[in-house]
Amino acid sequence: MRLVILGGPGAGKGTQAEQLCNNLSIPLLALGDILRAQIAGETDLGKLAVPYVEKGELVPDDILIRFIGRRLLLWDVFNGWVLEGYPRTAFQAEELDFLLEDLAQEIDWAIWLKVPTEVLLSRSIDRARSDDEPEILQRRLDLFEERTIPILEYYEYRHKLLTINGDQSPEQVQQDILAIIEANSH
Ligand code: AMP
């Protein structure tokens, strides 16, 4: 199973992705976490990413597309994955499909955790990581609207989009995701 989790900052992507991985026994690739680890380790990717992550800006597409291109070739993710925080732009979504086509693989579902903007805002303020400071948070929300929302249309057109009400308890959201996947399994 290959799943993409989409949602704004504070939508619950991380929590839901982690539980899905446990429930479906597939590995997690969480791009925000990977980038933070690379930054902490001062790797080449970390050094390239740090100025963007610090400001809440998106890391340029070419850098992450190259990274994902190499990462998805590794054996541990050959039989499936949950991708969290990627794709975040329509270009990343399209390039991901090209990459998977070359590997004779495809995404099963893009799961959109739909949460009202005011709820995203209050959850993120409560979470308050260093890249969740007010101006940075606002920038992340704006980028989500501008860059990530168009991806929904991309997956909808390809009949891959599953929309979940993310404004519920984490347990209910997880149950809803598992139920909708089950109901749509071919
Ligand atoms: P996250 O924890 O998923 O909110 O990601 C933290 C930060 O990592 C974001 O604010 C971006 O700077 C960067 N980032 C994560 N995923 C992506 C992506 N797919 N494209 C560009 N930048 C990303």
Short mmCIF file of N, CA and C in Angstrom, two decimals, residues 50-173:
data_model
loop_
_atom_site.label_atom_id
_atom_site.label_comp_id
_atom_site.label_asym_id
_atom_site.label_seq_id
_atom_site.Cartn_x
_atom_site.Cartn_y
_atom_site.Cartn_z
N VAL A 50 18.23 24.08 5.63
CA VAL A 50 18.07 24.85 6.86
C VAL A 50 17.52 26.28 6.66
N PRO A 51 17.99 27.05 5.66
CA PRO A 51 17.45 28.42 5.57
C PRO A 51 15.96 28.45 5.26
N TYR A 52 15.46 27.44 4.59
CA TYR A 52 14.03 27.41 4.25
C TYR A 52 13.21 26.95 5.45
N VAL A 53 13.64 25.86 6.07
CA VAL A 53 12.87 25.30 7.19
C VAL A 53 12.78 26.33 8.32
N GLU A 54 13.89 27.03 8.58
CA GLU A 54 13.89 28.05 9.66
C GLU A 54 12.85 29.13 9.44
N LYS A 55 12.60 29.47 8.17
CA LYS A 55 11.66 30.56 7.89
C LYS A 55 10.26 30.05 7.59
N GLY A 56 10.07 28.74 7.60
CA GLY A 56 8.75 28.19 7.28
C GLY A 56 8.49 28.18 5.79
N GLU A 57 9.56 28.41 4.99
CA GLU A 57 9.41 28.37 3.52
C GLU A 57 9.53 26.93 3.05
N LEU A 58 9.05 26.67 1.85
CA LEU A 58 9.22 25.33 1.30
C LEU A 58 10.63 25.18 0.77
N VAL A 59 11.23 24.04 1.02
CA VAL A 59 12.52 23.71 0.43
C VAL A 59 12.29 23.56 -1.08
N PRO A 60 13.19 24.11 -1.92
CA PRO A 60 12.94 24.08 -3.36
C PRO A 60 12.65 22.67 -3.89
N ASP A 61 11.71 22.62 -4.82
CA ASP A 61 11.26 21.33 -5.37
C ASP A 61 12.42 20.45 -5.84
N ASP A 62 13.36 21.04 -6.59
CA ASP A 62 14.39 20.19 -7.20
C ASP A 62 15.20 19.44 -6.13
N ILE A 63 15.44 20.09 -4.99
CA ILE A 63 16.23 19.45 -3.93
C ILE A 63 15.48 18.23 -3.38
N LEU A 64 14.17 18.42 -3.10
CA LEU A 64 13.43 17.32 -2.48
C LEU A 64 13.06 16.24 -3.49
N ILE A 65 12.81 16.62 -4.72
CA ILE A 65 12.49 15.62 -5.75
C ILE A 65 13.69 14.68 -5.95
N ARG A 66 14.88 15.28 -5.93
CA ARG A 66 16.10 14.47 -6.06
C ARG A 66 16.24 13.53 -4.85
N PHE A 67 15.98 14.07 -3.68
CA PHE A 67 16.09 13.26 -2.46
C PHE A 67 15.10 12.09 -2.49
N ILE A 68 13.83 12.39 -2.78
CA ILE A 68 12.79 11.34 -2.80
C ILE A 68 13.11 10.31 -3.88
N GLY A 69 13.62 10.79 -5.01
CA GLY A 69 13.98 9.90 -6.12
C GLY A 69 14.97 8.83 -5.68
N ARG A 70 15.91 9.24 -4.83
CA ARG A 70 16.90 8.26 -4.35
C ARG A 70 16.32 7.43 -3.22
N ARG A 71 15.54 8.08 -2.34
CA ARG A 71 15.03 7.40 -1.14
C ARG A 71 14.07 6.26 -1.49
N LEU A 72 13.24 6.48 -2.50
CA LEU A 72 12.24 5.45 -2.84
C LEU A 72 12.85 4.24 -3.57
N LEU A 73 14.14 4.34 -3.87
CA LEU A 73 14.81 3.19 -4.50
C LEU A 73 15.31 2.19 -3.45
N LEU A 74 15.35 2.61 -2.20
CA LEU A 74 15.93 1.74 -1.17
C LEU A 74 14.97 0.59 -0.84
N TRP A 75 15.55 -0.53 -0.49
CA TRP A 75 14.78 -1.77 -0.33
C TRP A 75 13.69 -1.69 0.73
N ASP A 76 13.95 -0.89 1.80
CA ASP A 76 13.00 -0.89 2.92
C ASP A 76 11.63 -0.32 2.55
N VAL A 77 11.57 0.44 1.47
CA VAL A 77 10.28 1.04 1.09
C VAL A 77 9.77 0.47 -0.24
N PHE A 78 10.36 -0.65 -0.63
CA PHE A 78 10.01 -1.19 -1.95
C PHE A 78 8.57 -1.68 -2.01
N ASN A 79 8.07 -2.22 -0.88
CA ASN A 79 6.72 -2.81 -0.92
C ASN A 79 5.61 -1.89 -0.43
N GLY A 80 5.94 -0.67 -0.12
CA GLY A 80 4.90 0.26 0.29
C GLY A 80 5.42 1.27 1.29
N TRP A 81 4.62 2.30 1.52
CA TRP A 81 5.01 3.36 2.44
C TRP A 81 3.82 4.26 2.71
N VAL A 82 4.00 5.06 3.78
CA VAL A 82 3.14 6.22 4.00
C VAL A 82 4.05 7.43 3.87
N LEU A 83 3.72 8.32 2.96
CA LEU A 83 4.50 9.55 2.79
C LEU A 83 3.76 10.67 3.51
N GLU A 84 4.46 11.32 4.44
CA GLU A 84 3.83 12.42 5.19
C GLU A 84 4.62 13.70 4.95
N GLY A 85 3.91 14.75 4.52
CA GLY A 85 4.60 16.02 4.24
C GLY A 85 5.16 16.09 2.84
N TYR A 86 4.87 15.09 2.05
CA TYR A 86 5.33 15.08 0.66
C TYR A 86 4.30 14.30 -0.17
N PRO A 87 3.85 14.77 -1.29
CA PRO A 87 4.20 16.05 -1.93
C PRO A 87 3.49 17.22 -1.27
N ARG A 88 4.09 18.40 -1.45
CA ARG A 88 3.51 19.61 -0.89
C ARG A 88 3.25 20.64 -1.99
N THR A 89 3.66 20.33 -3.20
CA THR A 89 3.37 21.21 -4.35
C THR A 89 2.89 20.31 -5.50
N ALA A 90 2.15 20.93 -6.43
CA ALA A 90 1.64 20.16 -7.56
C ALA A 90 2.81 19.56 -8.36
N PHE A 91 3.89 20.32 -8.44
CA PHE A 91 5.06 19.84 -9.19
C PHE A 91 5.65 18.59 -8.52
N GLN A 92 5.74 18.62 -7.19
CA GLN A 92 6.23 17.43 -6.46
C GLN A 92 5.29 16.25 -6.70
N ALA A 93 3.98 16.52 -6.73
CA ALA A 93 3.00 15.43 -6.93
C ALA A 93 3.19 14.80 -8.31
N GLU A 94 3.36 15.64 -9.30
CA GLU A 94 3.52 15.16 -10.67
C GLU A 94 4.83 14.38 -10.82
N GLU A 95 5.89 14.93 -10.27
CA GLU A 95 7.20 14.26 -10.36
C GLU A 95 7.19 12.93 -9.60
N LEU A 96 6.44 12.88 -8.50
CA LEU A 96 6.33 11.63 -7.75
C LEU A 96 5.67 10.56 -8.62
N ASP A 97 4.63 10.95 -9.33
CA ASP A 97 3.97 9.98 -10.22
C ASP A 97 4.91 9.50 -11.33
N PHE A 98 5.70 10.41 -11.88
CA PHE A 98 6.67 10.00 -12.93
C PHE A 98 7.67 9.00 -12.37
N LEU A 99 8.15 9.32 -11.17
CA LEU A 99 9.13 8.45 -10.52
C LEU A 99 8.53 7.06 -10.29
N LEU A 100 7.31 7.02 -9.78
CA LEU A 100 6.67 5.74 -9.48
C LEU A 100 6.40 4.96 -10.77
N GLU A 101 6.06 5.69 -11.80
CA GLU A 101 5.82 5.03 -13.10
C GLU A 101 7.09 4.29 -13.54
N ASP A 102 8.22 4.94 -13.38
CA ASP A 102 9.50 4.30 -13.74
C ASP A 102 9.76 3.05 -12.90
N LEU A 103 9.22 3.03 -11.68
CA LEU A 103 9.42 1.88 -10.79
C LEU A 103 8.29 0.86 -10.93
N ALA A 104 7.37 1.11 -11.88
CA ALA A 104 6.17 0.26 -12.06
C ALA A 104 5.35 0.19 -10.76
N GLN A 105 5.29 1.33 -10.08
CA GLN A 105 4.51 1.42 -8.84
C GLN A 105 3.49 2.54 -9.01
N GLU A 106 2.48 2.58 -8.12
CA GLU A 106 1.62 3.77 -8.09
C GLU A 106 1.07 4.03 -6.70
N ILE A 107 0.66 5.26 -6.50
CA ILE A 107 0.03 5.63 -5.23
C ILE A 107 -1.34 4.95 -5.17
N ASP A 108 -1.68 4.41 -4.01
CA ASP A 108 -3.05 3.89 -3.87
C ASP A 108 -4.01 5.03 -3.56
N TRP A 109 -3.67 5.79 -2.51
CA TRP A 109 -4.57 6.88 -2.09
C TRP A 109 -3.81 8.08 -1.57
N ALA A 110 -4.39 9.25 -1.85
CA ALA A 110 -3.96 10.47 -1.19
C ALA A 110 -5.04 10.80 -0.18
N ILE A 111 -4.68 10.83 1.09
CA ILE A 111 -5.65 11.03 2.17
C ILE A 111 -5.56 12.48 2.64
N TRP A 112 -6.66 13.19 2.46
CA TRP A 112 -6.68 14.59 2.87
C TRP A 112 -7.36 14.74 4.21
N LEU A 113 -6.60 15.20 5.21
CA LEU A 113 -7.15 15.47 6.54
C LEU A 113 -7.69 16.90 6.52
N LYS A 114 -9.00 16.98 6.31
CA LYS A 114 -9.63 18.29 6.15
C LYS A 114 -9.96 18.89 7.52
N VAL A 115 -9.35 20.03 7.80
CA VAL A 115 -9.49 20.68 9.10
C VAL A 115 -9.67 22.19 8.86
N PRO A 116 -10.68 22.83 9.49
CA PRO A 116 -10.87 24.27 9.28
C PRO A 116 -9.63 25.07 9.67
N THR A 117 -9.39 26.17 8.93
CA THR A 117 -8.18 26.96 9.15
C THR A 117 -8.05 27.42 10.60
N GLU A 118 -9.15 27.83 11.22
CA GLU A 118 -9.03 28.33 12.61
C GLU A 118 -8.60 27.22 13.56
N VAL A 119 -8.99 25.99 13.25
CA VAL A 119 -8.57 24.85 14.10
C VAL A 119 -7.08 24.58 13.87
N LEU A 120 -6.64 24.65 12.61
CA LEU A 120 -5.20 24.47 12.32
C LEU A 120 -4.39 25.46 13.12
N LEU A 121 -4.85 26.70 13.10
CA LEU A 121 -4.14 27.77 13.78
C LEU A 121 -4.05 27.51 15.28
N SER A 122 -5.19 27.18 15.92
CA SER A 122 -5.13 27.01 17.38
C SER A 122 -4.34 25.77 17.76
N ARG A 123 -4.44 24.71 16.96
CA ARG A 123 -3.64 23.51 17.29
C ARG A 123 -2.16 23.81 17.16
N SER A 124 -1.77 24.55 16.12
CA SER A 124 -0.34 24.81 15.91
C SER A 124 0.20 25.72 16.98
N ILE A 125 -0.62 26.68 17.43
CA ILE A 125 -0.16 27.57 18.51
C ILE A 125 0.07 26.73 19.77
N ASP A 126 -0.83 25.79 20.05
CA ASP A 126 -0.65 24.93 21.23
C ASP A 126 0.63 24.10 21.12
N ARG A 127 0.94 23.66 19.89
CA ARG A 127 2.10 22.79 19.69
C ARG A 127 3.42 23.55 19.82
N ALA A 128 3.42 24.79 19.26
CA ALA A 128 4.53 25.75 19.35
C ALA A 128 5.94 25.15 19.30
N ARG A 129 6.31 24.64 18.14
CA ARG A 129 7.70 24.27 17.89
C ARG A 129 8.40 25.53 17.43
N SER A 130 9.76 25.48 17.25
CA SER A 130 10.44 26.72 16.88
C SER A 130 9.97 27.25 15.52
N ASP A 131 9.59 26.32 14.60
CA ASP A 131 9.11 26.83 13.31
C ASP A 131 7.59 27.07 13.35
N ASP A 132 7.02 27.14 14.55
CA ASP A 132 5.60 27.46 14.71
C ASP A 132 5.41 28.85 15.33
N GLU A 133 6.45 29.70 15.29
CA GLU A 133 6.26 31.07 15.80
C GLU A 133 5.23 31.78 14.93
N PRO A 134 4.50 32.79 15.51
CA PRO A 134 3.33 33.33 14.82
C PRO A 134 3.52 33.70 13.34
N GLU A 135 4.58 34.48 13.01
CA GLU A 135 4.73 34.90 11.61
C GLU A 135 5.05 33.69 10.72
N ILE A 136 5.88 32.80 11.28
CA ILE A 136 6.30 31.63 10.51
C ILE A 136 5.10 30.71 10.31
N LEU A 137 4.31 30.59 11.35
CA LEU A 137 3.11 29.75 11.27
C LEU A 137 2.16 30.29 10.20
N GLN A 138 1.97 31.61 10.20
CA GLN A 138 1.09 32.23 9.20
C GLN A 138 1.63 31.94 7.80
N ARG A 139 2.95 32.02 7.65
CA ARG A 139 3.56 31.76 6.35
C ARG A 139 3.31 30.31 5.93
N ARG A 140 3.41 29.39 6.90
CA ARG A 140 3.19 27.97 6.59
C ARG A 140 1.73 27.73 6.17
N LEU A 141 0.82 28.45 6.85
CA LEU A 141 -0.61 28.32 6.48
C LEU A 141 -0.86 28.90 5.08
N ASP A 142 -0.24 30.06 4.79
CA ASP A 142 -0.42 30.67 3.46
C ASP A 142 0.12 29.74 2.38
N LEU A 143 1.30 29.17 2.65
CA LEU A 143 1.91 28.28 1.65
C LEU A 143 1.05 27.04 1.44
N PHE A 144 0.44 26.58 2.53
CA PHE A 144 -0.45 25.42 2.42
C PHE A 144 -1.60 25.74 1.47
N GLU A 145 -2.22 26.92 1.68
CA GLU A 145 -3.35 27.31 0.82
C GLU A 145 -2.90 27.45 -0.64
N GLU A 146 -1.75 28.12 -0.82
CA GLU A 146 -1.30 28.45 -2.18
C GLU A 146 -0.75 27.24 -2.93
N ARG A 147 0.06 26.45 -2.23
CA ARG A 147 0.84 25.43 -2.92
C ARG A 147 0.28 24.02 -2.75
N THR A 148 -0.30 23.73 -1.58
CA THR A 148 -0.70 22.35 -1.32
C THR A 148 -2.16 22.09 -1.71
N ILE A 149 -3.04 23.06 -1.47
CA ILE A 149 -4.45 22.87 -1.83
C ILE A 149 -4.62 22.45 -3.32
N PRO A 150 -3.85 23.05 -4.25
CA PRO A 150 -4.00 22.61 -5.65
C PRO A 150 -3.73 21.12 -5.88
N ILE A 151 -2.97 20.50 -4.98
CA ILE A 151 -2.69 19.07 -5.14
C ILE A 151 -3.98 18.25 -5.01
N LEU A 152 -4.93 18.78 -4.23
CA LEU A 152 -6.17 18.02 -4.02
C LEU A 152 -6.85 17.76 -5.36
N GLU A 153 -6.85 18.81 -6.16
CA GLU A 153 -7.46 18.68 -7.49
C GLU A 153 -6.71 17.66 -8.35
N TYR A 154 -5.41 17.68 -8.23
CA TYR A 154 -4.57 16.75 -8.98
C TYR A 154 -4.96 15.30 -8.68
N TYR A 155 -5.11 14.99 -7.39
CA TYR A 155 -5.44 13.61 -7.02
C TYR A 155 -6.93 13.30 -7.26
N GLU A 156 -7.76 14.30 -7.09
CA GLU A 156 -9.19 14.09 -7.32
C GLU A 156 -9.42 13.69 -8.79
N TYR A 157 -8.78 14.40 -9.68
CA TYR A 157 -8.90 14.15 -11.11
C TYR A 157 -8.48 12.71 -11.44
N ARG A 158 -7.52 12.21 -10.68
CA ARG A 158 -7.02 10.84 -10.92
C ARG A 158 -7.75 9.80 -10.07
N HIS A 159 -8.84 10.22 -9.41
CA HIS A 159 -9.65 9.32 -8.56
C HIS A 159 -8.84 8.68 -7.44
N LYS A 160 -7.93 9.47 -6.88
CA LYS A 160 -7.07 8.95 -5.81
C LYS A 160 -7.35 9.63 -4.47
N LEU A 161 -8.21 10.64 -4.47
CA LEU A 161 -8.35 11.45 -3.26
C LEU A 161 -9.42 10.88 -2.32
N LEU A 162 -9.02 10.69 -1.05
CA LEU A 162 -9.98 10.31 -0.02
C LEU A 162 -9.99 11.45 1.01
N THR A 163 -11.15 12.05 1.22
CA THR A 163 -11.24 13.18 2.14
C THR A 163 -11.78 12.71 3.49
N ILE A 164 -11.06 13.09 4.53
CA ILE A 164 -11.41 12.67 5.90
C ILE A 164 -11.68 13.91 6.74
N ASN A 165 -12.69 13.86 7.59
CA ASN A 165 -12.91 14.95 8.53
C ASN A 165 -11.84 14.86 9.62
N GLY A 166 -10.86 15.77 9.56
CA GLY A 166 -9.74 15.75 10.51
C GLY A 166 -10.04 16.49 11.79
N ASP A 167 -11.23 17.07 11.89
CA ASP A 167 -11.59 17.84 13.09
C ASP A 167 -12.37 16.94 14.06
N GLN A 168 -11.76 15.83 14.41
CA GLN A 168 -12.36 14.87 15.35
C GLN A 168 -11.21 14.34 16.22
N SER A 169 -11.54 13.45 17.16
CA SER A 169 -10.46 12.90 17.98
C SER A 169 -9.52 12.10 17.09
N PRO A 170 -8.23 12.03 17.47
CA PRO A 170 -7.26 11.27 16.67
C PRO A 170 -7.72 9.83 16.42
N GLU A 171 -8.34 9.21 17.44
CA GLU A 171 -8.78 7.81 17.30
C GLU A 171 -9.87 7.70 16.23
N GLN A 172 -10.80 8.68 16.24
CA GLN A 172 -11.89 8.65 15.26
C GLN A 172 -11.35 8.88 13.85
N VAL A 173 -10.40 9.80 13.73
CA VAL A 173 -9.82 10.10 12.41
C VAL A 173 -9.17 8.83 11.85
#
